[in-house]
Coordinates of C-alpha atoms in Angstrom, one line a residue:
Chain A
M1 CA -16.6 12.3 39.2
T2 CA -14.2 14.3 41.3
D3 CA -12.7 12.8 44.4
R4 CA -12.2 15.7 46.7
S5 CA -11.8 13.6 49.9
P6 CA -8.6 14.3 51.8
N7 CA -7.6 10.6 52.3
G8 CA -8.7 8.9 49.1
A9 CA -11.1 6.1 48.5
T10 CA -11.9 5.1 52.1
V11 CA -12.9 8.5 53.2
W12 CA -15.0 9.0 50.0
A13 CA -16.7 5.7 50.6
R14 CA -17.5 6.4 54.3
H15 CA -18.8 9.9 54.2
S16 CA -22.5 10.9 54.0
R17 CA -22.2 14.6 53.4
L18 CA -20.4 15.1 50.1
R19 CA -20.8 17.3 47.0
V20 CA -20.6 14.6 44.4
V21 CA -21.6 16.8 41.4
P22 CA -19.3 19.8 41.4
P23 CA -21.2 23.1 41.2
V24 CA -21.2 24.7 37.8
Q25 CA -19.7 28.1 37.1
P26 CA -22.1 31.1 36.5
R27 CA -22.3 32.3 32.9
K28 CA -24.4 34.6 30.7
L29 CA -27.5 32.7 29.6
A30 CA -29.0 35.0 27.0
K31 CA -27.4 33.2 24.0
V32 CA -27.4 29.7 25.3
P33 CA -30.0 29.4 28.1
F34 CA -29.5 25.6 28.6
V35 CA -26.5 23.3 28.5
E36 CA -26.2 19.8 29.9
L37 CA -24.0 16.7 29.8
A38 CA -26.6 14.1 29.8
D39 CA -27.8 10.9 28.1
G40 CA -24.4 10.5 26.5
R41 CA -24.5 13.8 24.8
L42 CA -23.5 17.4 25.2
Q43 CA -26.9 19.0 24.5
G44 CA -28.7 22.2 24.9
V45 CA -30.8 25.0 23.6
V46 CA -29.5 28.1 21.7
S47 CA -31.6 31.2 21.2
S48 CA -32.1 32.3 17.6
G49 CA -30.2 35.4 16.8
S50 CA -33.0 36.7 14.5
D51 CA -36.3 35.5 16.0
I52 CA -36.9 36.1 19.7
G53 CA -39.5 33.3 19.9
R54 CA -37.4 30.7 18.2
V55 CA -34.7 28.4 19.7
Y56 CA -32.4 25.8 18.3
V57 CA -31.8 22.4 19.9
S58 CA -28.2 21.4 19.4
S59 CA -26.4 18.2 20.5
I60 CA -23.1 16.4 20.1
A61 CA -22.8 12.7 20.9
A62 CA -20.0 11.5 23.2
G63 CA -17.5 9.3 21.5
T64 CA -18.7 9.6 17.9
H65 CA -19.1 13.4 18.1
N66 CA -21.9 13.2 15.6
Y67 CA -23.9 16.4 15.8
N68 CA -27.3 17.8 15.1
C69 CA -29.0 21.2 15.2
S70 CA -32.6 21.9 14.5
T71 CA -35.4 24.2 15.7
N72 CA -37.6 22.9 18.5
N73 CA -40.1 21.9 15.8
N74 CA -37.5 19.6 14.2
R75 CA -36.7 21.9 11.2
P76 CA -33.0 21.4 10.4
C77 CA -30.8 24.3 11.0
G78 CA -29.8 26.1 7.8
G79 CA -26.3 26.6 9.0
L80 CA -25.3 22.9 8.8
Y81 CA -23.3 22.7 5.6
G82 CA -21.4 19.5 6.3
S83 CA -19.8 21.1 9.4
P84 CA -21.1 22.3 12.8
C85 CA -23.1 25.5 12.7
K86 CA -22.6 28.6 14.9
H87 CA -25.2 27.2 17.3
L88 CA -23.2 24.1 18.0
R89 CA -20.0 26.2 18.4
A90 CA -21.8 28.4 20.9
L91 CA -23.1 25.4 22.7
V92 CA -19.5 24.0 23.1
A93 CA -18.1 27.4 24.2
E94 CA -20.8 27.9 26.9
A95 CA -20.4 24.3 28.1
V96 CA -16.7 25.0 28.6
V97 CA -17.6 28.1 30.7
Q98 CA -20.2 26.2 32.7
Y99 CA -18.4 22.9 33.3
G100 CA -14.7 23.7 32.6
A101 CA -12.8 22.4 29.5
D102 CA -11.7 19.2 31.3
R103 CA -15.1 18.0 32.2
V104 CA -16.5 18.7 28.7
S105 CA -13.7 17.0 26.9
R106 CA -13.7 14.0 29.3
Y107 CA -17.4 13.6 28.7
L108 CA -17.3 13.9 24.9
R109 CA -14.1 11.8 24.9
V110 CA -12.2 14.3 22.8
E111 CA -8.5 15.1 22.8
V112 CA -8.0 18.8 22.9
P113 CA -4.4 20.1 22.4
E114 CA -3.5 22.9 24.8
G115 CA -4.9 26.2 23.7
A116 CA -7.2 24.7 21.0
D117 CA -10.9 25.2 20.8
P118 CA -12.7 21.9 21.6
A119 CA -15.2 22.7 18.9
D120 CA -12.3 22.3 16.3
C121 CA -11.3 18.9 17.6
L122 CA -14.6 17.1 17.0
G123 CA -14.6 14.5 14.2
G124 CA -18.3 13.7 13.8
V125 CA -20.8 14.1 11.0
H126 CA -24.3 15.4 10.9
E127 CA -26.7 12.8 12.3
P128 CA -30.4 13.6 12.9
A129 CA -31.3 13.3 16.5
P130 CA -34.7 13.9 18.1
A131 CA -34.9 17.5 19.3
A132 CA -38.1 16.9 21.3
V133 CA -36.4 15.1 24.2
V134 CA -33.8 17.8 24.7
F135 CA -36.4 20.5 24.3
S136 CA -38.7 18.9 26.9
R137 CA -35.8 18.6 29.3
F138 CA -35.2 22.4 28.8
L139 CA -38.9 23.1 29.5
R140 CA -38.6 21.0 32.6
H141 CA -35.5 22.9 33.6
L142 CA -37.4 26.2 33.2
A143 CA -40.3 24.8 35.2
Y144 CA -38.2 24.7 38.3
L145 CA -38.4 28.4 38.6
E146 CA -42.2 28.1 38.9
V147 CA -42.1 25.6 41.8
P148 CA -43.1 27.6 45.0
D149 CA -40.7 27.9 47.9
T150 CA -41.5 26.3 51.2
T151 CA -40.7 27.2 54.8
L152 CA -41.2 23.7 56.1
P153 CA -37.9 22.1 56.9
V154 CA -36.4 19.7 54.4
P155 CA -34.1 17.6 56.6
E156 CA -33.0 15.5 53.5
L157 CA -31.0 18.5 52.3
H158 CA -28.5 17.9 55.1
W159 CA -27.0 15.4 52.8
F160 CA -26.3 18.2 50.3
P161 CA -23.9 20.7 51.8
A162 CA -23.3 24.0 49.9
T163 CA -19.6 24.4 49.1
G164 CA -17.6 26.7 47.0
T165 CA -15.7 29.6 48.6
V166 CA -12.0 29.8 47.8
G167 CA -9.4 32.1 49.3
Chain B
M1 CA -17.6 24.9 73.7
L2 CA -15.0 24.8 76.3
A3 CA -11.7 22.8 76.1
V4 CA -12.9 20.4 78.7
Q5 CA -16.2 19.8 76.8
L6 CA -14.3 19.2 73.6
A7 CA -12.0 16.8 75.4
A8 CA -15.0 15.0 76.8
L9 CA -16.5 14.7 73.3
L10 CA -13.3 13.5 71.6
G11 CA -12.1 11.5 74.5
G12 CA -14.1 8.4 74.0
D13 CA -13.1 5.7 71.5
S14 CA -14.8 3.8 68.7
G15 CA -15.3 6.9 66.5
N16 CA -16.7 8.7 69.5
A17 CA -20.1 7.1 69.0
G18 CA -19.7 4.9 72.1
E19 CA -20.0 1.2 72.6
G20 CA -21.5 -0.8 69.8
A21 CA -21.4 2.0 67.2
Q22 CA -18.5 0.4 65.4
E23 CA -20.3 -2.8 65.1
A24 CA -23.4 -1.1 63.8
L25 CA -21.4 0.8 61.2
A26 CA -19.7 -2.3 60.1
L27 CA -23.1 -3.9 59.5
L28 CA -24.2 -0.9 57.5
D29 CA -21.0 -1.0 55.4
G30 CA -21.6 -4.7 54.6
F31 CA -25.2 -4.0 53.4
D32 CA -24.0 -0.8 51.5
D33 CA -21.5 -2.9 49.7
A34 CA -24.2 -5.2 48.5
L35 CA -25.9 -2.2 46.9
V36 CA -22.8 -1.3 45.0
H37 CA -23.0 -4.6 43.0
G38 CA -26.7 -5.0 43.1
L39 CA -28.9 -7.4 45.0
A40 CA -29.3 -9.5 41.9
R41 CA -25.6 -10.4 42.1
L42 CA -24.9 -11.3 45.7
A43 CA -21.7 -13.2 45.9
D44 CA -21.3 -15.3 49.1
E45 CA -19.7 -12.6 51.1
R46 CA -22.2 -9.9 50.2
A47 CA -25.1 -12.4 50.9
D48 CA -23.6 -12.9 54.3
A49 CA -23.6 -9.1 54.9
V50 CA -27.3 -8.9 54.1
T51 CA -28.0 -11.8 56.4
A52 CA -25.9 -10.2 59.1
L53 CA -27.9 -7.0 59.0
A54 CA -31.0 -9.0 59.6
A55 CA -29.5 -11.1 62.3
A56 CA -28.6 -8.0 64.3
F57 CA -32.4 -7.6 64.9
A58 CA -33.0 -11.3 65.9
A59 CA -34.0 -10.3 69.4
T60 CA -36.3 -7.4 68.4
P61 CA -39.9 -7.2 67.1
L62 CA -38.4 -6.6 63.6
G63 CA -36.4 -9.9 63.8
D64 CA -38.8 -12.2 61.9
R65 CA -39.6 -9.9 59.1
L66 CA -36.0 -9.0 58.5
A67 CA -34.8 -12.6 58.6
E68 CA -37.5 -13.5 56.0
A69 CA -36.5 -10.5 53.8
A70 CA -32.9 -11.4 53.9
D71 CA -33.5 -15.0 53.1
A72 CA -35.7 -14.0 50.2
V73 CA -33.3 -11.5 48.8
V74 CA -30.4 -13.8 49.1
S75 CA -32.3 -16.5 47.2
G76 CA -33.1 -14.0 44.4
S77 CA -36.7 -13.1 45.2
I78 CA -36.5 -9.3 45.7
T79 CA -39.9 -7.8 46.4
Q80 CA -40.9 -4.3 47.5
E81 CA -41.8 -5.6 50.9
H82 CA -38.5 -7.3 51.4
L83 CA -36.6 -4.2 50.4
T84 CA -38.7 -2.1 52.7
A85 CA -37.9 -4.4 55.6
L86 CA -34.1 -4.3 54.9
A87 CA -34.2 -0.5 54.5
G88 CA -36.0 -0.4 57.9
G89 CA -33.2 -2.4 59.4
R90 CA -30.6 0.0 58.0
V91 CA -32.7 3.0 59.3
A92 CA -32.8 1.5 62.8
L93 CA -29.1 0.9 62.9
S94 CA -28.1 4.3 61.8
G95 CA -30.7 5.7 64.1
A96 CA -29.0 3.9 67.0
V97 CA -25.6 5.4 65.9
H98 CA -27.3 8.8 65.8
D99 CA -28.7 8.5 69.3
A100 CA -25.3 7.4 70.7
L101 CA -23.5 10.3 68.9
L102 CA -26.0 12.9 70.0
E103 CA -26.1 11.7 73.6
G104 CA -22.3 12.0 73.7
L105 CA -22.5 15.5 72.3
D106 CA -25.2 16.7 74.6
T107 CA -23.4 15.2 77.6
A108 CA -20.2 16.9 76.6
L109 CA -21.9 20.3 76.0
G110 CA -24.2 20.0 79.1
R111 CA -27.1 20.5 76.7
E112 CA -30.5 19.5 77.8
R113 CA -32.9 17.9 75.3
P114 CA -36.3 16.4 75.9
E115 CA -37.4 13.0 74.6
W116 CA -39.6 12.9 71.6
P117 CA -43.2 12.6 72.9
P118 CA -45.0 9.4 72.0
A119 CA -47.6 9.9 69.3
P120 CA -51.2 10.1 70.5
D121 CA -53.2 6.9 69.7
G122 CA -54.0 6.5 66.0
Q123 CA -52.2 9.5 64.8
E124 CA -49.0 7.8 63.6
T125 CA -50.5 6.0 60.7
A126 CA -53.4 8.2 59.9
G127 CA -52.1 9.9 56.8
G128 CA -53.4 13.3 55.6
A129 CA -55.9 14.3 53.0
G130 CA -53.3 14.1 50.2
A131 CA -52.5 10.5 51.0
Q132 CA -54.8 9.1 48.2
S133 CA -53.4 11.1 45.3
A134 CA -49.9 10.6 46.5
G135 CA -50.3 6.8 46.4
N136 CA -49.6 6.3 42.7
V137 CA -46.6 8.6 42.6
L138 CA -45.1 6.8 45.6
G139 CA -45.6 3.5 44.0
G140 CA -43.5 4.8 41.0
V141 CA -40.8 5.9 43.4
R142 CA -40.6 2.5 45.1
S143 CA -40.4 0.6 41.9
W144 CA -37.6 2.8 40.6
L145 CA -35.7 2.3 43.9
R146 CA -36.2 -1.4 43.6
E147 CA -34.7 -1.4 40.1
L148 CA -31.7 0.5 41.5
A149 CA -31.2 -1.9 44.3
I150 CA -31.4 -4.9 42.0
T151 CA -29.0 -3.3 39.4
G152 CA -26.5 -1.9 41.9
W153 CA -24.6 1.4 41.5
R154 CA -22.1 -0.2 39.2
G155 CA -24.9 -1.2 36.8
V156 CA -26.6 2.1 36.6
D157 CA -26.9 3.5 33.1
H158 CA -28.6 6.5 31.4
D159 CA -31.8 4.7 30.8
L160 CA -32.2 3.7 34.4
V161 CA -31.5 7.2 35.6
S162 CA -33.9 8.8 33.1
A163 CA -36.6 6.5 34.3
A164 CA -36.7 8.6 37.4
D165 CA -37.5 11.9 35.5
Q166 CA -41.2 11.4 35.3
V167 CA -41.5 10.3 38.9
I168 CA -39.6 13.3 40.1
E169 CA -41.8 15.6 38.0
A170 CA -44.9 14.2 39.6
L171 CA -43.4 14.5 43.1
L172 CA -42.6 18.1 42.5
A173 CA -46.2 18.8 41.6
T174 CA -47.4 17.4 44.9
P175 CA -46.5 19.9 47.8
D176 CA -46.8 17.1 50.5
L177 CA -44.1 15.2 48.8
R178 CA -41.6 18.0 48.3
R179 CA -39.0 16.5 50.6
L180 CA -38.9 13.3 48.6
A181 CA -38.8 15.3 45.3
V182 CA -35.8 17.3 46.5
L183 CA -34.0 14.2 47.7
L184 CA -34.7 12.1 44.6
D185 CA -33.8 14.9 42.3
G186 CA -30.4 15.4 43.9
F187 CA -29.8 11.7 44.0
A188 CA -30.7 11.1 40.4
A189 CA -28.5 14.0 39.3
E190 CA -25.5 12.4 41.0
L191 CA -26.1 9.1 39.4
R192 CA -26.5 10.8 36.0
A193 CA -23.3 12.8 36.4
C194 CA -21.4 9.6 37.3
C195 CA -22.8 7.5 34.4
P196 CA -21.5 5.1 33.2
I197 CA -20.5 4.1 36.7
G198 CA -19.2 0.6 35.9
S199 CA -15.5 1.0 36.5
A200 CA -15.4 4.3 38.4
D201 CA -12.6 4.1 41.1
H202 CA -14.3 5.6 44.1
L203 CA -18.0 5.5 44.8
P204 CA -19.7 7.4 47.7
V205 CA -20.9 4.0 49.0
R206 CA -22.4 5.1 52.4
R207 CA -23.8 8.2 50.9
W208 CA -25.8 6.5 48.1
A209 CA -27.0 3.8 50.5
D210 CA -28.1 6.6 52.9
L211 CA -30.0 8.4 50.0
W212 CA -31.5 5.2 48.7
T213 CA -32.7 4.1 52.2
R214 CA -34.0 7.6 53.0
A215 CA -36.0 7.7 49.7
L216 CA -37.5 4.3 50.3
L217 CA -38.5 5.3 53.8
L218 CA -40.2 8.6 52.6
A219 CA -41.9 6.7 49.8
Q220 CA -43.9 4.5 52.2
D221 CA -47.6 5.5 52.1
G222 CA -48.5 7.9 54.9
V223 CA -45.0 8.8 56.0
L224 CA -44.8 12.2 54.4
T225 CA -48.6 12.9 54.1
G226 CA -48.8 12.1 57.9
E227 CA -46.1 14.6 58.7
P228 CA -45.5 17.0 60.3
R229 CA -47.3 16.6 63.6
P230 CA -49.4 19.6 64.8
A231 CA -47.4 22.5 66.0
A232 CA -47.7 25.0 68.7
T233 CA -47.5 28.7 68.0
V234 CA -44.9 30.8 69.8
S235 CA -44.1 34.5 70.3
G236 CA -41.0 36.2 71.5
R237 CA -37.5 37.4 70.5
L238 CA -35.5 35.4 68.0
L239 CA -31.7 35.8 68.2
V240 CA -29.9 34.5 65.1
L241 CA -26.8 32.3 65.5
G242 CA -26.1 31.8 61.8
V243 CA -27.3 30.3 58.6
D244 CA -26.4 26.9 57.3
V245 CA -26.8 26.5 53.5
H246 CA -27.7 23.3 51.7
E247 CA -27.6 23.0 48.0
H248 CA -27.8 20.8 45.0
G249 CA -28.4 21.5 41.3
T250 CA -32.2 22.2 41.7
A251 CA -32.7 23.2 45.3
V252 CA -31.2 25.4 48.0
Q253 CA -32.2 25.5 51.7
F254 CA -31.2 28.3 53.9
Q255 CA -31.5 27.0 57.5
V256 CA -31.2 29.6 60.2
H257 CA -30.2 28.5 63.7
A258 CA -31.4 30.8 66.4
V259 CA -32.3 31.1 70.1
L260 CA -35.9 31.9 70.8
E261 CA -36.7 33.8 74.0
P262 CA -40.4 33.2 74.6
A263 CA -42.5 36.2 75.3
D264 CA -44.1 34.5 78.3
G265 CA -40.7 34.4 80.0
G266 CA -40.2 30.7 79.5
R267 CA -36.8 29.0 79.1
P268 CA -34.9 30.0 75.9
R269 CA -34.9 27.3 73.2
L270 CA -32.8 26.4 70.3
V271 CA -34.8 26.6 67.1
R272 CA -34.2 26.5 63.3
T273 CA -36.2 28.1 60.6
S274 CA -35.7 27.3 56.9
V275 CA -36.5 28.5 53.4
T276 CA -36.2 26.1 50.6
V277 CA -36.4 27.2 47.0
A278 CA -36.3 25.3 43.7
K279 CA -33.6 26.5 41.3
V280 CA -31.5 25.4 38.3
D281 CA -27.8 24.6 38.3
T282 CA -26.8 27.8 36.6
I283 CA -28.1 29.9 39.5
V284 CA -25.3 29.9 42.0
G285 CA -23.5 32.0 44.5
P286 CA -24.9 35.2 46.0
A287 CA -27.7 35.2 43.4
L288 CA -29.3 32.4 45.3
W289 CA -30.5 34.9 47.9
K290 CA -32.7 36.6 45.3
L291 CA -34.8 33.5 45.1
T292 CA -35.9 34.0 48.7
Q293 CA -36.8 37.7 48.3
R294 CA -40.4 37.4 49.6
H295 CA -39.0 36.7 53.1
K296 CA -37.7 40.2 53.6
V297 CA -37.8 40.3 57.4
L298 CA -35.7 37.1 57.7
L299 CA -33.2 38.4 55.1
S300 CA -32.8 41.8 56.8
A301 CA -32.3 40.1 60.1
L302 CA -29.4 38.1 58.6
A303 CA -27.8 40.8 56.5
D304 CA -28.1 43.6 59.2
R305 CA -27.5 41.2 62.1
R306 CA -30.6 42.1 64.0
S307 CA -32.9 40.2 66.3
V308 CA -36.5 39.5 65.2
E309 CA -39.7 39.8 67.2
I310 CA -42.1 37.1 66.2
A311 CA -45.8 36.7 67.1
D312 CA -47.8 33.5 66.9
M313 CA -45.5 31.7 64.6
P314 CA -45.9 27.9 64.2
L315 CA -43.2 25.8 65.9
L316 CA -43.0 22.2 65.0
D317 CA -42.1 19.6 67.7
S318 CA -38.8 19.1 65.9
G319 CA -37.7 22.7 66.9
D320 CA -38.4 24.1 63.4
L321 CA -40.2 27.4 63.2
V322 CA -42.3 27.6 60.1
W323 CA -41.3 31.0 58.9
D324 CA -43.9 33.6 58.1
D325 CA -42.7 37.1 57.3
D326 CA -46.1 38.5 58.2
R327 CA -45.7 37.4 61.8
A328 CA -42.2 38.9 62.2
F329 CA -40.6 42.3 62.4
V330 CA -36.9 43.3 62.5
S331 CA -35.8 44.5 66.0
K332 CA -32.5 45.6 67.6
P333 CA -29.0 44.8 66.5
A334 CA -27.7 41.5 67.7
D335 CA -24.2 40.0 67.2
P336 CA -24.2 36.2 66.6
L337 CA -21.1 35.7 68.8
A338 CA -22.7 37.6 71.7
T339 CA -25.9 35.6 71.3
A340 CA -23.9 32.4 71.4
R341 CA -22.0 33.5 74.5
L342 CA -25.0 34.7 76.4
C343 CA -27.8 32.5 75.3
L344 CA -26.4 29.1 74.2
P345 CA -25.5 27.7 77.6
G346 CA -29.0 27.6 79.1
A347 CA -31.0 27.0 75.9
L348 CA -33.2 23.9 75.6
A349 CA -32.4 21.8 72.6
P350 CA -35.4 20.4 70.5
A351 CA -36.3 16.7 70.6
V352 CA -35.4 14.8 67.5
P353 CA -38.3 13.3 65.5
P354 CA -37.9 9.5 65.0
L355 CA -37.5 9.8 61.2
D356 CA -34.7 12.3 61.5
R357 CA -32.5 10.2 63.7
V358 CA -29.6 10.0 61.2
P359 CA -26.0 11.0 61.9
V360 CA -26.0 13.4 59.0
R361 CA -28.7 15.6 60.6
I362 CA -26.7 16.3 63.7
A363 CA -25.8 20.0 63.5
E364 CA -25.5 21.5 67.0
P365 CA -24.7 25.2 67.3
V366 CA -21.7 26.0 69.6
L367 CA -19.4 28.9 70.3
V368 CA -15.7 28.2 70.2
E369 CA -13.1 30.7 71.4
G370 CA -9.6 30.9 72.9
Y371 CA -8.2 28.4 70.3
K372 CA -5.0 28.4 68.3
V373 CA -5.4 27.7 64.6
T374 CA -3.2 24.8 63.6
E375 CA -1.4 24.5 60.3
D376 CA -4.2 22.5 58.6
G377 CA -6.8 25.1 59.8
S378 CA -8.1 23.1 62.7
F379 CA -8.8 24.7 66.1
D380 CA -6.5 23.7 69.0
L381 CA -8.4 24.1 72.1
G382 CA -6.2 23.7 75.1
G383 CA -4.4 20.7 73.5
T384 CA -7.5 19.0 72.0
V385 CA -7.9 19.6 68.3
L386 CA -11.3 20.1 66.6
T387 CA -11.3 19.6 62.8
V388 CA -12.7 22.6 61.0
D389 CA -14.7 21.8 57.8
A390 CA -13.5 24.9 55.8
E391 CA -14.7 23.3 52.6
R392 CA -18.3 23.6 53.6
L393 CA -18.4 27.4 53.4
P394 CA -21.2 28.4 51.0
D395 CA -20.2 30.6 48.1
C396 CA -23.3 32.8 48.6
G397 CA -21.6 34.4 51.6
P398 CA -18.4 36.2 52.5
L399 CA -17.0 33.7 55.0
T400 CA -13.8 32.1 53.6
P401 CA -11.3 29.6 54.9
K402 CA -8.8 32.4 55.2
L403 CA -11.1 34.4 57.5
V404 CA -11.7 31.3 59.6
A405 CA -8.0 30.7 59.9
A406 CA -7.5 34.3 61.0
S407 CA -10.4 34.1 63.6
S408 CA -10.3 34.3 67.3
A409 CA -13.9 33.2 68.0
C410 CA -16.4 31.1 66.0
V411 CA -20.0 30.2 66.0
G412 CA -20.4 26.9 64.2
L413 CA -22.3 23.7 63.9
V414 CA -20.8 20.5 65.4
R415 CA -21.3 17.7 62.9
W416 CA -20.3 14.0 62.6
D417 CA -19.3 12.4 59.3
G418 CA -16.9 9.7 58.1
G419 CA -16.1 8.7 61.7
R420 CA -15.2 12.0 63.2
W421 CA -16.5 15.2 64.7
T422 CA -16.1 18.5 62.8
L423 CA -17.0 22.1 63.2
Q424 CA -18.8 23.9 60.3
P425 CA -18.3 27.6 60.8
L426 CA -21.3 30.0 60.5
A427 CA -19.8 33.2 61.9
V428 CA -16.4 34.3 63.0
Q429 CA -14.7 37.2 64.8
A430 CA -11.4 37.9 63.0
K431 CA -8.8 40.6 62.7
V432 CA -8.7 42.1 59.3
K433 CA -6.1 44.9 58.8
R434 CA -5.9 45.3 62.6
E435 CA -9.6 45.8 62.8
T436 CA -11.8 43.3 64.6
V437 CA -14.7 42.3 62.3
V438 CA -17.5 39.8 62.5
V439 CA -18.2 37.9 59.3
A440 CA -21.1 35.5 58.8
T441 CA -22.5 33.2 56.1
G442 CA -25.7 35.2 55.9
D443 CA -24.1 38.7 55.5
W444 CA -25.0 38.9 51.8
A445 CA -28.7 37.9 52.3
L446 CA -29.7 41.3 50.9
G447 CA -26.9 41.3 48.2
P448 CA -23.1 41.2 48.4
T449 CA -21.4 44.0 50.2
D450 CA -18.1 43.3 48.5
P451 CA -17.8 45.2 45.2
K452 CA -16.2 42.3 43.3
A453 CA -18.8 39.8 44.5
A454 CA -21.5 42.4 43.7
K455 CA -20.4 42.5 40.1
A456 CA -20.4 38.8 39.8
E457 CA -23.8 38.7 41.4
A458 CA -25.2 41.2 38.9
R459 CA -24.1 38.9 36.1
A460 CA -25.6 35.9 37.8
A461 CA -28.8 37.5 38.8
D462 CA -29.3 38.2 35.2
A463 CA -29.6 34.4 34.9
V464 CA -32.9 34.4 36.7
T465 CA -34.2 37.2 34.5
V466 CA -33.2 35.4 31.3
L467 CA -34.6 32.1 32.3
R468 CA -37.9 33.7 33.4
E469 CA -38.1 35.5 30.0
R470 CA -37.4 32.2 28.2
A471 CA -40.0 30.4 30.3
G472 CA -42.6 33.1 29.6
R473 CA -42.1 32.8 25.9
L474 CA -41.7 29.0 25.5
L475 CA -43.4 27.3 28.5
R476 CA -47.1 28.0 27.9
R477 CA -47.3 27.2 24.2

């Protein structure tokens, strides 16, 4: 969590209008349409390079760095020869674009020497993890685009100010 | 806003909320602290804070229920009903602070605002047609909020946060409950991002207590399905003052502040009109406007700075126009600063609905000019300093802290948070390369006019296309 308040803890504690989750950076989504830091994992969905209808579900656990990659129907990825496959590397790279290297390494609890690729600094081993949970979170993510807009006021959003311009 | 008005606003003491507000806020802080550690673990001091909140209502009709709720919670019996009563107490206290703040602001500005009309008999609790189906979902919300309150922010873990997922999904599928869906989704995302919270240094204590209280309030049967109360329809000329942007990971609201000149020659009124769209976290910046494309008239009015003629558009009692592009057409050019200068002084402000009496919702449009910009970017108006909230400039528009610092006139929203008044800029008049320009948050409603931003936007707009393609291929299998 970032403390962006001008005067430290007290101000942070006494404000109602805050941006607690820092906004993510825009990135190209074609290769890795979904990335999230959730449920104790860096997890996401990577589009298959060969089959337009297939996606891979990839995840890396925080702390242990154990990883998994499989299709959304739970078939193991053919690229996992005792080390992370290209899907996992793409997942890490896109997570760094989206969240920044700091936030990703803090979440995974990994030490990344300056200039190094975080994907090279992970120590885990392959450990099967259910793809279904991540895949359904991705589908839920996509479903937001199908929620109709509304022109009725939503006063609750006053608690969520847009922020972001610099300069 | 004149120097003398600003001095009147900031001149009072006790956080400028008037007598009693400090005490009310202290009671809130005590209760909010109890939520940090969880109601299941009330040490003496925090138990006293819960009792004190209840005691503040001793002389009111709420007194007995609150005292009973506080006693029960302190002794470890934490039921839905007790939590609802305590949340009600917190709502009433922050409502009182809101009223004091807004009255001070209206008095300083000389702004006239009618009282909220009492509800016609029987209408307050009626509930709409959707009430029945909403019942189950709301029950789920209340029980999740109860778990949260018992556990406290410090005890929140991934499992507890994930338990909200299903509830939020069900809320999103029920149009009547959209407000609660948007609120809970943003709240849960914050808890998730901060997990594990256990030892985190700083917690947004008041904010999370606000969100929890608000959610519990909206999750009561009939509160959302009974709203909004019937609206009138209005016709006339709409002059835009600016657009305020609210955003979290999965929602964005563009809220336009404007002056309505009724066609029947009645008194001009301050109104708002909003468009809220669902989104995902990777859609950000100017690409957000693309999601509102079907409201072309509104977007053109913002981007081209024009007034709008509206005919028979619904206007809620809260001063919110329910936008309908088919009942509007773009009219003559209108500069937001000129609108503010000419139309703001006599405009009638809308009454505030009882449920919306929270300090965070205070957002009063004003014009400020003739100021000196201080070193930290505040506006010095004849010796009285108004803090400018330059962090809250949305990245979907061209208005930057630099432009605000170089400005000579500003239309903005006066807000109150963390014990002080601030100005949130919506449009400024500034000198750029010796030329006087007007820059507003809504300038990019039809797409960025700055080449660099346009390029970034093209990249980001691609996000919507890619996700729609993925959705088309994967979602309906």
